[in-house]
């Protein structure tokens, strides 16, 4: 059946989605953009933990080992054959170039061999679109905070596939700060979930860490000063021969990040005149951040949307959701699709 016939007959659109931009090899089958038929994630975290962070070369090699298996599992768990798919959606940036290339090459090979159309997807657009999966009523426009290991963006989601970045980090991403602080206090990689857990035992008011303001854009973030303040505090403890108060540092650091992210986000929602706000990316699974945003949104009568933790960190279901909206708009990628490690949001 041709694509046009399929659209006009209101038939289901099935997307096979592939994600390999960092340290998760993932594939998913997504129906009509919002229904997840399968969502398979092979995490490499235990491998990279040995080195205290993601080693790009190891990530690429592991993706190659896992990708076919993950795709087969995604199709079989969903109960479909490859030929049932209407499109192959794949993350082509931003991310680690060697890691991205594995997914992109795989998707191109499948598309070439089967004739199934190919749709390149922006990783951040994927994170934002994770919100559509469990919130069937959510439609643009809205404001979204994307906070992950590589990005901290405040985004105005004007329409499907139409974004304006209104704030970004000037230095470290929020997740990167979590990872670096966790390493410094001996919690290891990945830092976010470990600080989240340790903070529950600590006092968020115990140590006052700075909340950076960025001079010329009220919506931009800066986390490197906060990270340095934590490192200085740890040095101070060591020089005085004091034990490092891990739980209090975790709680106080987390509180500083949460306050800044919450304050910027709620101000953006108000000033842009929206009543809907969503969060996305690995840091969006942080329990203190979710609680602070929930309370803030309730006070200001803003509807607050957030994905389940498994859809916050890297996965392919979110790429399938984003890929669907690109696909129905008519976006198609050629076999010359390449990995773009620093792809900007809104760039085609
Ligand atoms: O979205 P993601 O899986 O990968 C990127 O696109 O970067 O995000 C991973 C980041 C890591 O920095 C990790 O430490 C952080 O998200 N993260 C968290 C939590 N879970 C993951 N940060 C704070 N609290 C969490 N619960
Ligand atoms: Zn990500």
mmCIF file of C-alpha atoms and ligand atoms in Angstrom:
data_model
loop_
_atom_site.group_PDB
_atom_site.id
_atom_site.type_symbol
_atom_site.label_atom_id
_atom_site.label_comp_id
_atom_site.label_asym_id
_atom_site.label_seq_id
_atom_site.Cartn_x
_atom_site.Cartn_y
_atom_site.Cartn_z
ATOM 1 C CA UNK A 1 0.000 0.000 0.000
ATOM 2 C CA UNK A 2 1.338 3.444 -0.839
ATOM 3 C CA UNK A 3 2.028 5.992 1.898
ATOM 4 C CA UNK A 4 -0.762 8.274 0.633
ATOM 5 C CA UNK A 5 -3.310 5.452 0.726
ATOM 6 C CA UNK A 6 -2.224 4.529 4.202
ATOM 7 C CA UNK A 7 -2.613 8.106 5.464
ATOM 8 C CA UNK A 8 -5.998 8.577 3.800
ATOM 9 C CA UNK A 9 -7.310 5.272 5.168
ATOM 10 C CA UNK A 10 -6.319 6.342 8.659
ATOM 11 C CA UNK A 11 -4.198 3.267 9.159
ATOM 12 C CA UNK A 12 -1.724 2.844 11.962
ATOM 13 C CA UNK A 13 1.761 4.233 11.328
ATOM 14 C CA UNK A 14 4.520 2.042 12.747
ATOM 15 C CA UNK A 15 7.997 3.410 13.354
ATOM 16 C CA UNK A 16 11.109 1.409 14.131
ATOM 17 C CA UNK A 17 13.303 3.771 16.144
ATOM 18 C CA UNK A 18 17.031 3.501 16.820
ATOM 19 C CA UNK A 19 19.100 5.463 19.369
ATOM 20 C CA UNK A 20 22.855 5.147 19.927
ATOM 21 C CA UNK A 21 24.066 8.695 20.640
ATOM 22 C CA UNK A 22 25.845 7.974 23.930
ATOM 23 C CA UNK A 23 26.011 4.876 26.129
ATOM 24 C CA UNK A 24 22.638 3.231 25.516
ATOM 25 C CA UNK A 25 21.998 1.000 22.508
ATOM 26 C CA UNK A 26 18.251 1.247 22.062
ATOM 27 C CA UNK A 27 15.495 0.252 19.638
ATOM 28 C CA UNK A 28 11.733 0.620 19.882
ATOM 29 C CA UNK A 29 8.562 0.129 17.883
ATOM 30 C CA UNK A 30 6.131 3.056 18.253
ATOM 31 C CA UNK A 31 2.581 3.139 16.862
ATOM 32 C CA UNK A 32 1.066 6.482 15.788
ATOM 33 C CA UNK A 33 3.702 8.449 17.665
ATOM 34 C CA UNK A 34 2.361 7.847 21.153
ATOM 35 C CA UNK A 35 1.895 4.124 21.690
ATOM 36 C CA UNK A 36 5.036 2.198 22.655
ATOM 37 C CA UNK A 37 4.853 -1.403 21.366
ATOM 38 C CA UNK A 38 8.373 -2.196 22.599
ATOM 39 C CA UNK A 39 11.258 -0.227 24.107
ATOM 40 C CA UNK A 40 14.529 -2.164 24.377
ATOM 41 C CA UNK A 41 17.541 -0.534 26.033
ATOM 42 C CA UNK A 42 20.968 -2.185 26.336
ATOM 43 C CA UNK A 43 22.751 0.032 28.831
ATOM 44 C CA UNK A 44 26.545 0.170 28.882
ATOM 45 C CA UNK A 45 26.639 1.917 32.266
ATOM 46 C CA UNK A 46 28.381 -0.926 34.131
ATOM 47 C CA UNK A 47 31.121 -0.947 31.478
ATOM 48 C CA UNK A 48 31.815 2.800 31.694
ATOM 49 C CA UNK A 49 31.573 2.841 35.512
ATOM 50 C CA UNK A 50 35.017 1.250 35.549
ATOM 51 C CA UNK A 51 36.427 4.448 33.991
ATOM 52 C CA UNK A 52 34.270 6.982 35.871
ATOM 53 C CA UNK A 53 32.538 8.199 32.699
ATOM 54 C CA UNK A 54 31.656 7.329 29.103
ATOM 55 C CA UNK A 55 34.650 6.240 26.991
ATOM 56 C CA UNK A 56 33.610 7.080 23.401
ATOM 57 C CA UNK A 57 35.627 4.328 21.707
ATOM 58 C CA UNK A 58 34.242 1.648 24.013
ATOM 59 C CA UNK A 59 30.716 3.005 23.512
ATOM 60 C CA UNK A 60 30.962 2.691 19.706
ATOM 61 C CA UNK A 61 32.309 -0.845 19.852
ATOM 62 C CA UNK A 62 29.596 -1.943 22.271
ATOM 63 C CA UNK A 63 26.891 -0.388 20.068
ATOM 64 C CA UNK A 64 28.137 -2.459 17.126
ATOM 65 C CA UNK A 65 27.967 -5.631 19.209
ATOM 66 C CA UNK A 66 24.447 -4.946 20.480
ATOM 67 C CA UNK A 67 22.545 -3.125 17.783
ATOM 68 C CA UNK A 68 21.221 -6.034 15.708
ATOM 69 C CA UNK A 69 20.144 -7.940 18.775
ATOM 70 C CA UNK A 70 18.358 -4.904 20.246
ATOM 71 C CA UNK A 71 16.470 -4.250 16.977
ATOM 72 C CA UNK A 72 15.418 -7.912 16.668
ATOM 73 C CA UNK A 73 14.192 -7.863 20.237
ATOM 74 C CA UNK A 74 12.238 -4.643 19.687
ATOM 75 C CA UNK A 75 10.458 -6.123 16.662
ATOM 76 C CA UNK A 76 9.749 -9.497 18.270
ATOM 77 C CA UNK A 77 8.493 -8.002 21.543
ATOM 78 C CA UNK A 78 6.191 -5.707 19.568
ATOM 79 C CA UNK A 79 5.001 -8.682 17.496
ATOM 80 C CA UNK A 80 5.864 -7.151 14.131
ATOM 81 C CA UNK A 81 8.135 -7.947 11.217
ATOM 82 C CA UNK A 82 10.516 -5.424 9.726
ATOM 83 C CA UNK A 83 8.337 -5.178 6.630
ATOM 84 C CA UNK A 84 5.399 -3.937 8.752
ATOM 85 C CA UNK A 85 7.320 -0.742 9.548
ATOM 86 C CA UNK A 86 6.387 2.486 7.777
ATOM 87 C CA UNK A 87 9.620 4.286 8.632
ATOM 88 C CA UNK A 88 12.963 3.888 10.353
ATOM 89 C CA UNK A 89 13.680 6.808 12.702
ATOM 90 C CA UNK A 90 17.235 7.250 13.917
ATOM 91 C CA UNK A 91 19.097 9.757 16.108
ATOM 92 C CA UNK A 92 21.697 11.494 13.924
ATOM 93 C CA UNK A 93 22.852 14.150 16.424
ATOM 94 C CA UNK A 94 23.899 15.593 18.744
ATOM 95 C CA UNK A 95 26.066 13.017 20.507
ATOM 96 C CA UNK A 96 29.328 11.108 20.240
ATOM 97 C CA UNK A 97 30.174 10.822 16.567
ATOM 98 C CA UNK A 98 31.356 7.205 16.646
ATOM 99 C CA UNK A 99 28.342 6.154 18.694
ATOM 100 C CA UNK A 100 25.866 8.024 16.463
ATOM 101 C CA UNK A 101 27.425 6.506 13.329
ATOM 102 C CA UNK A 102 26.534 2.989 14.461
ATOM 103 C CA UNK A 103 22.803 3.766 14.653
ATOM 104 C CA UNK A 104 22.823 5.904 11.507
ATOM 105 C CA UNK A 105 24.668 3.259 9.446
ATOM 106 C CA UNK A 106 22.367 0.523 10.710
ATOM 107 C CA UNK A 107 19.236 2.542 9.898
ATOM 108 C CA UNK A 108 20.545 3.400 6.422
ATOM 109 C CA UNK A 109 21.397 -0.245 5.735
ATOM 110 C CA UNK A 110 17.894 -1.370 6.745
ATOM 111 C CA UNK A 111 16.288 1.397 4.708
ATOM 112 C CA UNK A 112 18.413 0.561 1.649
ATOM 113 C CA UNK A 113 17.729 -3.178 1.889
ATOM 114 C CA UNK A 114 13.972 -2.903 2.484
ATOM 115 C CA UNK A 115 12.982 0.371 0.838
ATOM 116 C CA UNK A 116 11.420 1.572 4.118
ATOM 117 C CA UNK A 117 11.750 5.387 4.389
ATOM 118 C CA UNK A 118 14.398 6.826 6.677
ATOM 119 C CA UNK A 119 13.828 9.749 9.080
ATOM 120 C CA UNK A 120 16.777 11.376 10.900
ATOM 121 C CA UNK A 121 15.799 12.638 14.362
ATOM 122 C CA UNK A 122 17.382 15.261 16.637
ATOM 123 C CA UNK A 123 18.199 13.715 20.013
ATOM 124 C CA UNK A 124 16.791 16.668 21.993
ATOM 125 C CA UNK A 125 13.598 16.604 19.946
ATOM 126 C CA UNK A 126 13.403 12.967 21.035
ATOM 127 C CA UNK A 127 13.772 13.886 24.717
ATOM 128 C CA UNK A 128 11.030 16.522 24.420
ATOM 129 C CA UNK A 129 8.750 14.099 22.558
ATOM 130 C CA UNK A 130 9.055 11.520 25.365
ATOM 131 C CA UNK A 131 6.362 13.641 27.016
ATOM 132 C CA UNK A 132 3.815 12.752 24.313
ATOM 133 C CA UNK A 133 3.960 9.051 25.120
ATOM 134 C CA UNK A 134 2.302 9.058 28.528
ATOM 135 C CA UNK A 135 0.460 12.375 28.253
ATOM 136 C CA UNK A 136 -1.898 11.724 25.365
ATOM 137 C CA UNK A 137 -3.532 15.149 25.724
ATOM 138 C CA UNK A 138 -0.254 17.113 25.559
ATOM 139 C CA UNK A 139 0.096 19.144 22.384
ATOM 140 C CA UNK A 140 2.349 22.101 21.560
ATOM 141 C CA UNK A 141 2.757 24.928 22.324
ATOM 142 C CA UNK A 142 4.443 24.644 25.721
ATOM 143 C CA UNK A 143 7.747 25.344 27.480
ATOM 144 C CA UNK A 144 10.102 22.403 28.050
ATOM 145 C CA UNK A 145 13.167 22.162 30.257
ATOM 146 C CA UNK A 146 15.622 19.688 28.744
ATOM 147 C CA UNK A 147 18.282 18.730 31.289
ATOM 148 C CA UNK A 148 20.570 15.832 30.481
ATOM 149 C CA UNK A 149 24.209 14.817 30.617
ATOM 150 C CA UNK A 150 25.007 16.881 27.539
ATOM 151 C CA UNK A 151 22.359 19.628 27.539
ATOM 152 C CA UNK A 152 20.490 22.133 29.676
ATOM 153 C CA UNK A 153 18.042 23.968 27.474
ATOM 154 C CA UNK A 154 14.854 25.902 28.077
ATOM 155 C CA UNK A 155 12.878 25.406 24.898
ATOM 156 C CA UNK A 156 9.729 27.015 23.561
ATOM 157 C CA UNK A 157 7.985 24.157 21.742
ATOM 158 C CA UNK A 158 5.983 26.161 19.227
ATOM 159 C CA UNK A 159 4.652 23.189 17.276
ATOM 160 C CA UNK A 160 5.706 19.633 16.452
ATOM 161 C CA UNK A 161 9.253 19.985 15.147
ATOM 162 C CA UNK A 162 9.292 23.783 15.710
ATOM 163 C CA UNK A 163 11.520 24.909 18.548
ATOM 164 C CA UNK A 164 13.069 28.063 19.884
ATOM 165 C CA UNK A 165 15.804 27.812 22.484
ATOM 166 C CA UNK A 166 15.226 30.566 25.059
ATOM 167 C CA UNK A 167 17.937 29.566 27.529
ATOM 168 C CA UNK A 168 20.945 27.302 27.546
ATOM 169 C CA UNK A 169 23.945 26.472 29.724
ATOM 170 C CA UNK A 170 27.032 28.623 29.311
ATOM 171 C CA UNK A 171 29.331 25.847 30.535
ATOM 172 C CA UNK A 172 28.483 22.467 32.098
ATOM 173 C CA UNK A 173 25.160 20.749 31.506
ATOM 174 C CA UNK A 174 23.135 20.004 34.653
ATOM 175 C CA UNK A 175 23.707 16.241 34.372
ATOM 176 C CA UNK A 176 27.412 16.814 33.792
ATOM 177 C CA UNK A 177 27.554 18.781 37.078
ATOM 178 C CA UNK A 178 25.794 15.899 38.859
ATOM 179 C CA UNK A 179 28.301 13.442 37.381
ATOM 180 C CA UNK A 180 31.373 15.542 38.274
ATOM 181 C CA UNK A 181 30.242 16.272 41.834
ATOM 182 C CA UNK A 182 29.332 12.617 42.390
ATOM 183 C CA UNK A 183 32.807 11.590 41.289
ATOM 184 C CA UNK A 184 34.399 14.148 43.642
ATOM 185 C CA UNK A 185 32.468 12.870 46.651
ATOM 186 C CA UNK A 186 33.223 9.265 45.766
ATOM 187 C CA UNK A 187 29.791 8.173 44.576
ATOM 188 C CA UNK A 188 30.913 7.146 41.076
ATOM 189 C CA UNK A 189 29.199 7.124 37.680
ATOM 190 C CA UNK A 190 26.460 7.914 36.734
ATOM 191 C CA UNK A 191 26.250 10.664 39.321
ATOM 192 C CA UNK A 192 22.649 11.818 38.969
ATOM 193 C CA UNK A 193 20.827 8.818 40.418
ATOM 194 C CA UNK A 194 23.511 8.367 43.093
ATOM 195 C CA UNK A 195 23.307 11.992 44.289
ATOM 196 C CA UNK A 196 19.509 11.758 44.161
ATOM 197 C CA UNK A 197 19.677 8.771 46.542
ATOM 198 C CA UNK A 198 22.415 10.144 48.833
ATOM 199 C CA UNK A 199 20.627 13.504 49.117
ATOM 200 C CA UNK A 200 17.645 11.831 50.786
ATOM 201 C CA UNK A 201 19.874 11.225 53.833
ATOM 202 C CA UNK A 202 21.329 14.767 53.871
ATOM 203 C CA UNK A 203 20.296 18.310 54.779
ATOM 204 C CA UNK A 204 19.780 20.562 51.724
ATOM 205 C CA UNK A 205 20.367 23.664 53.894
ATOM 206 C CA UNK A 206 23.609 22.336 55.449
ATOM 207 C CA UNK A 207 25.984 24.101 53.041
ATOM 208 C CA UNK A 208 25.201 27.190 50.992
ATOM 209 C CA UNK A 209 26.460 26.734 47.446
ATOM 210 C CA UNK A 210 26.148 29.598 44.898
ATOM 211 C CA UNK A 211 23.163 29.993 42.544
ATOM 212 C CA UNK A 212 24.754 31.533 39.468
ATOM 213 C CA UNK A 213 22.998 34.273 37.529
ATOM 214 C CA UNK A 214 24.023 34.893 33.959
ATOM 215 C CA UNK A 215 24.286 38.598 33.165
ATOM 216 C CA UNK A 216 22.935 39.094 29.654
ATOM 217 C CA UNK A 217 20.306 36.337 29.415
ATOM 218 C CA UNK A 218 18.020 35.686 32.349
ATOM 219 C CA UNK A 219 17.179 32.229 31.053
ATOM 220 C CA UNK A 220 20.728 30.917 30.601
ATOM 221 C CA UNK A 221 22.327 28.574 33.111
ATOM 222 C CA UNK A 222 25.848 28.198 34.474
ATOM 223 C CA UNK A 223 26.836 25.245 36.620
ATOM 224 C CA UNK A 224 30.622 25.323 36.558
ATOM 225 C CA UNK A 225 30.876 27.842 39.443
ATOM 226 C CA UNK A 226 28.669 25.613 41.567
ATOM 227 C CA UNK A 227 30.796 22.603 40.702
ATOM 228 C CA UNK A 228 33.973 24.517 41.666
ATOM 229 C CA UNK A 229 32.379 25.628 44.942
ATOM 230 C CA UNK A 230 31.655 21.979 45.785
ATOM 231 C CA UNK A 231 35.232 20.966 44.883
ATOM 232 C CA UNK A 232 36.603 23.827 47.059
ATOM 233 C CA UNK A 233 34.409 22.752 49.945
ATOM 234 C CA UNK A 234 35.726 19.184 49.651
ATOM 235 C CA UNK A 235 39.338 20.469 49.538
ATOM 236 C CA UNK A 236 38.646 22.534 52.650
ATOM 237 C CA UNK A 237 37.374 19.462 54.515
ATOM 238 C CA UNK A 238 40.411 17.463 53.438
ATOM 239 C CA UNK A 239 42.838 20.185 54.504
ATOM 240 C CA UNK A 240 41.213 20.385 57.930
ATOM 241 C CA UNK A 241 41.324 16.589 58.194
ATOM 242 C CA UNK A 242 37.510 16.450 58.444
ATOM 243 C CA UNK A 243 35.442 13.642 56.937
ATOM 244 C CA UNK A 244 33.534 14.718 53.854
ATOM 245 C CA UNK A 245 29.810 15.026 54.672
ATOM 246 C CA UNK A 246 28.710 13.155 51.540
ATOM 247 C CA UNK A 247 24.959 13.231 52.144
ATOM 248 C CA UNK A 248 24.903 16.944 53.097
ATOM 249 C CA UNK A 249 27.024 17.899 50.068
ATOM 250 C CA UNK A 250 24.778 15.820 47.790
ATOM 251 C CA UNK A 251 21.614 17.392 49.253
ATOM 252 C CA UNK A 252 22.964 20.974 49.248
ATOM 253 C CA UNK A 253 24.398 20.700 45.724
ATOM 254 C CA UNK A 254 21.174 19.158 44.427
ATOM 255 C CA UNK A 255 19.154 21.920 46.116
ATOM 256 C CA UNK A 256 21.233 24.574 44.331
ATOM 257 C CA UNK A 257 20.675 22.937 40.916
ATOM 258 C CA UNK A 258 16.976 22.340 41.559
ATOM 259 C CA UNK A 259 16.369 25.948 42.673
ATOM 260 C CA UNK A 260 17.996 27.403 39.568
ATOM 261 C CA UNK A 261 16.274 25.024 37.142
ATOM 262 C CA UNK A 262 12.893 25.571 38.814
ATOM 263 C CA UNK A 263 13.173 29.355 39.047
ATOM 264 C CA UNK A 264 14.249 29.778 35.397
ATOM 265 C CA UNK A 265 11.601 27.370 34.130
ATOM 266 C CA UNK A 266 8.636 28.840 35.972
ATOM 267 C CA UNK A 267 9.679 32.371 35.038
ATOM 268 C CA UNK A 268 9.865 31.351 31.376
ATOM 269 C CA UNK A 269 6.412 29.748 31.455
ATOM 270 C CA UNK A 270 4.945 32.899 33.044
ATOM 271 C CA UNK A 271 6.704 35.407 30.831
ATOM 272 C CA UNK A 272 5.951 33.530 27.613
ATOM 273 C CA UNK A 273 2.306 33.282 28.713
ATOM 274 C CA UNK A 274 1.907 29.507 28.641
ATOM 275 C CA UNK A 275 -0.055 27.282 31.002
ATOM 276 C CA UNK A 276 1.781 24.055 30.096
ATOM 277 C CA UNK A 277 5.263 23.023 31.097
ATOM 278 C CA UNK A 278 7.197 19.776 30.491
ATOM 279 C CA UNK A 279 10.560 18.390 31.521
ATOM 280 C CA UNK A 280 12.833 15.988 29.669
ATOM 281 C CA UNK A 281 16.284 14.364 29.748
ATOM 282 C CA UNK A 282 18.067 12.279 32.372
ATOM 283 C CA UNK A 283 18.023 14.986 35.058
ATOM 284 C CA UNK A 284 14.231 15.198 34.676
ATOM 285 C CA UNK A 285 14.043 11.939 36.615
ATOM 286 C CA UNK A 286 15.559 13.667 39.676
ATOM 287 C CA UNK A 287 13.074 13.299 42.539
ATOM 288 C CA UNK A 288 13.809 16.683 44.168
ATOM 289 C CA UNK A 289 13.491 18.510 40.831
ATOM 290 C CA UNK A 290 10.178 16.821 40.043
ATOM 291 C CA UNK A 291 8.832 17.657 43.519
ATOM 292 C CA UNK A 292 9.924 21.324 43.332
ATOM 293 C CA UNK A 293 8.446 21.772 39.856
ATOM 294 C CA UNK A 294 5.232 20.019 40.844
ATOM 295 C CA UNK A 295 4.743 22.399 43.796
ATOM 296 C CA UNK A 296 5.741 25.467 41.761
ATOM 297 C CA UNK A 297 3.410 24.553 38.886
ATOM 298 C CA UNK A 298 0.495 23.860 41.246
ATOM 299 C CA UNK A 299 0.914 27.291 42.863
ATOM 300 C CA UNK A 300 0.908 29.026 39.505
ATOM 301 C CA UNK A 301 -1.829 26.849 37.960
ATOM 302 C CA UNK A 302 0.527 25.515 35.308
ATOM 303 C CA UNK A 303 -0.087 22.003 33.982
ATOM 304 C CA UNK A 304 3.075 20.022 34.620
ATOM 305 C CA UNK A 305 4.117 17.125 32.356
ATOM 306 C CA UNK A 306 6.982 14.703 32.896
ATOM 307 C CA UNK A 307 7.905 11.312 31.460
ATOM 308 C CA UNK A 308 8.466 8.176 33.577
ATOM 309 C CA UNK A 309 12.149 7.879 34.563
ATOM 310 C CA UNK A 310 12.787 5.180 31.921
ATOM 311 C CA UNK A 311 11.623 7.637 29.229
ATOM 312 C CA UNK A 312 13.723 10.506 30.680
ATOM 313 C CA UNK A 313 17.105 8.866 30.178
ATOM 314 C CA UNK A 314 18.176 7.842 26.665
ATOM 315 C CA UNK A 315 15.783 5.448 24.927
ATOM 316 C CA UNK A 316 14.466 4.814 21.429
ATOM 317 C CA UNK A 317 10.722 5.171 22.173
ATOM 318 C CA UNK A 318 11.228 8.943 22.390
ATOM 319 C CA UNK A 319 12.972 8.870 18.994
ATOM 320 C CA UNK A 320 9.979 6.969 17.588
ATOM 321 C CA UNK A 321 7.608 9.622 18.975
ATOM 322 C CA UNK A 322 9.625 12.480 17.468
ATOM 323 C CA UNK A 323 10.189 10.518 14.237
ATOM 324 C CA UNK A 324 6.444 10.006 13.811
ATOM 325 C CA UNK A 325 5.705 13.756 13.805
ATOM 326 C CA UNK A 326 8.538 14.371 11.336
ATOM 327 C CA UNK A 327 7.336 11.462 9.153
ATOM 328 C CA UNK A 328 3.710 12.639 8.913
ATOM 329 C CA UNK A 329 4.982 16.124 7.974
ATOM 330 C CA UNK A 330 6.721 14.478 5.031
ATOM 331 C CA UNK A 331 10.288 14.651 6.321
ATOM 332 C CA UNK A 332 12.498 11.959 4.728
ATOM 333 C CA UNK A 333 16.253 11.499 5.001
ATOM 334 C CA UNK A 334 18.397 10.264 2.156
ATOM 335 C CA UNK A 335 21.030 7.560 2.271
ATOM 336 C CA UNK A 336 23.548 10.381 2.615
ATOM 337 C CA UNK A 337 22.303 11.004 6.185
ATOM 338 C CA UNK A 338 25.359 11.523 8.360
ATOM 339 C CA UNK A 339 26.016 11.716 12.088
ATOM 340 C CA UNK A 340 26.206 15.354 13.229
ATOM 341 C CA UNK A 341 27.827 15.441 16.701
ATOM 342 C CA UNK A 342 26.899 19.070 17.454
ATOM 343 C CA UNK A 343 23.604 19.323 15.596
ATOM 344 C CA UNK A 344 21.594 22.373 16.729
ATOM 345 C CA UNK A 345 17.911 22.143 17.591
ATOM 346 C CA UNK A 346 15.828 23.521 14.746
ATOM 347 C CA UNK A 347 18.521 22.758 12.106
ATOM 348 C CA UNK A 348 17.341 20.365 9.430
HETATM 349 O O1 LIG B 1 19.342 12.031 28.860
HETATM 350 P P1 LIG B 1 20.491 11.208 29.309
HETATM 351 O O2 LIG B 1 20.270 9.742 29.528
HETATM 352 O O3 LIG B 1 21.718 11.323 28.338
HETATM 353 C C1 LIG B 1 22.062 12.468 27.651
HETATM 354 O O4 LIG B 1 21.447 12.755 26.600
HETATM 355 O O5 LIG B 1 22.973 13.167 28.166
HETATM 356 O O6 LIG B 1 21.013 11.898 30.653
HETATM 357 C C2 LIG B 1 22.015 11.344 31.423
HETATM 358 C C3 LIG B 1 22.301 12.312 32.549
HETATM 359 C C4 LIG B 1 23.523 11.904 33.374
HETATM 360 O O7 LIG B 1 24.330 13.047 33.564
HETATM 361 C C5 LIG B 1 22.900 11.447 34.687
HETATM 362 O O8 LIG B 1 23.754 11.653 35.800
HETATM 363 C C6 LIG B 1 21.658 12.314 34.767
HETATM 364 O O9 LIG B 1 21.185 12.375 33.453
HETATM 365 N N1 LIG B 1 20.636 11.722 35.636
HETATM 366 C C7 LIG B 1 20.193 12.315 36.759
HETATM 367 C C8 LIG B 1 19.288 11.398 37.358
HETATM 368 N N2 LIG B 1 19.198 10.298 36.553
HETATM 369 C C9 LIG B 1 20.036 10.524 35.493
HETATM 370 N N3 LIG B 1 20.504 13.499 37.320
HETATM 371 C C10 LIG B 1 19.906 13.804 38.485
HETATM 372 N N4 LIG B 1 19.057 12.973 39.131
HETATM 373 C C11 LIG B 1 18.706 11.781 38.612
HETATM 374 N N5 LIG B 1 17.852 10.985 39.248
HETATM 375 ZN ZN1 LIG B 2 19.920 12.115 25.973
#
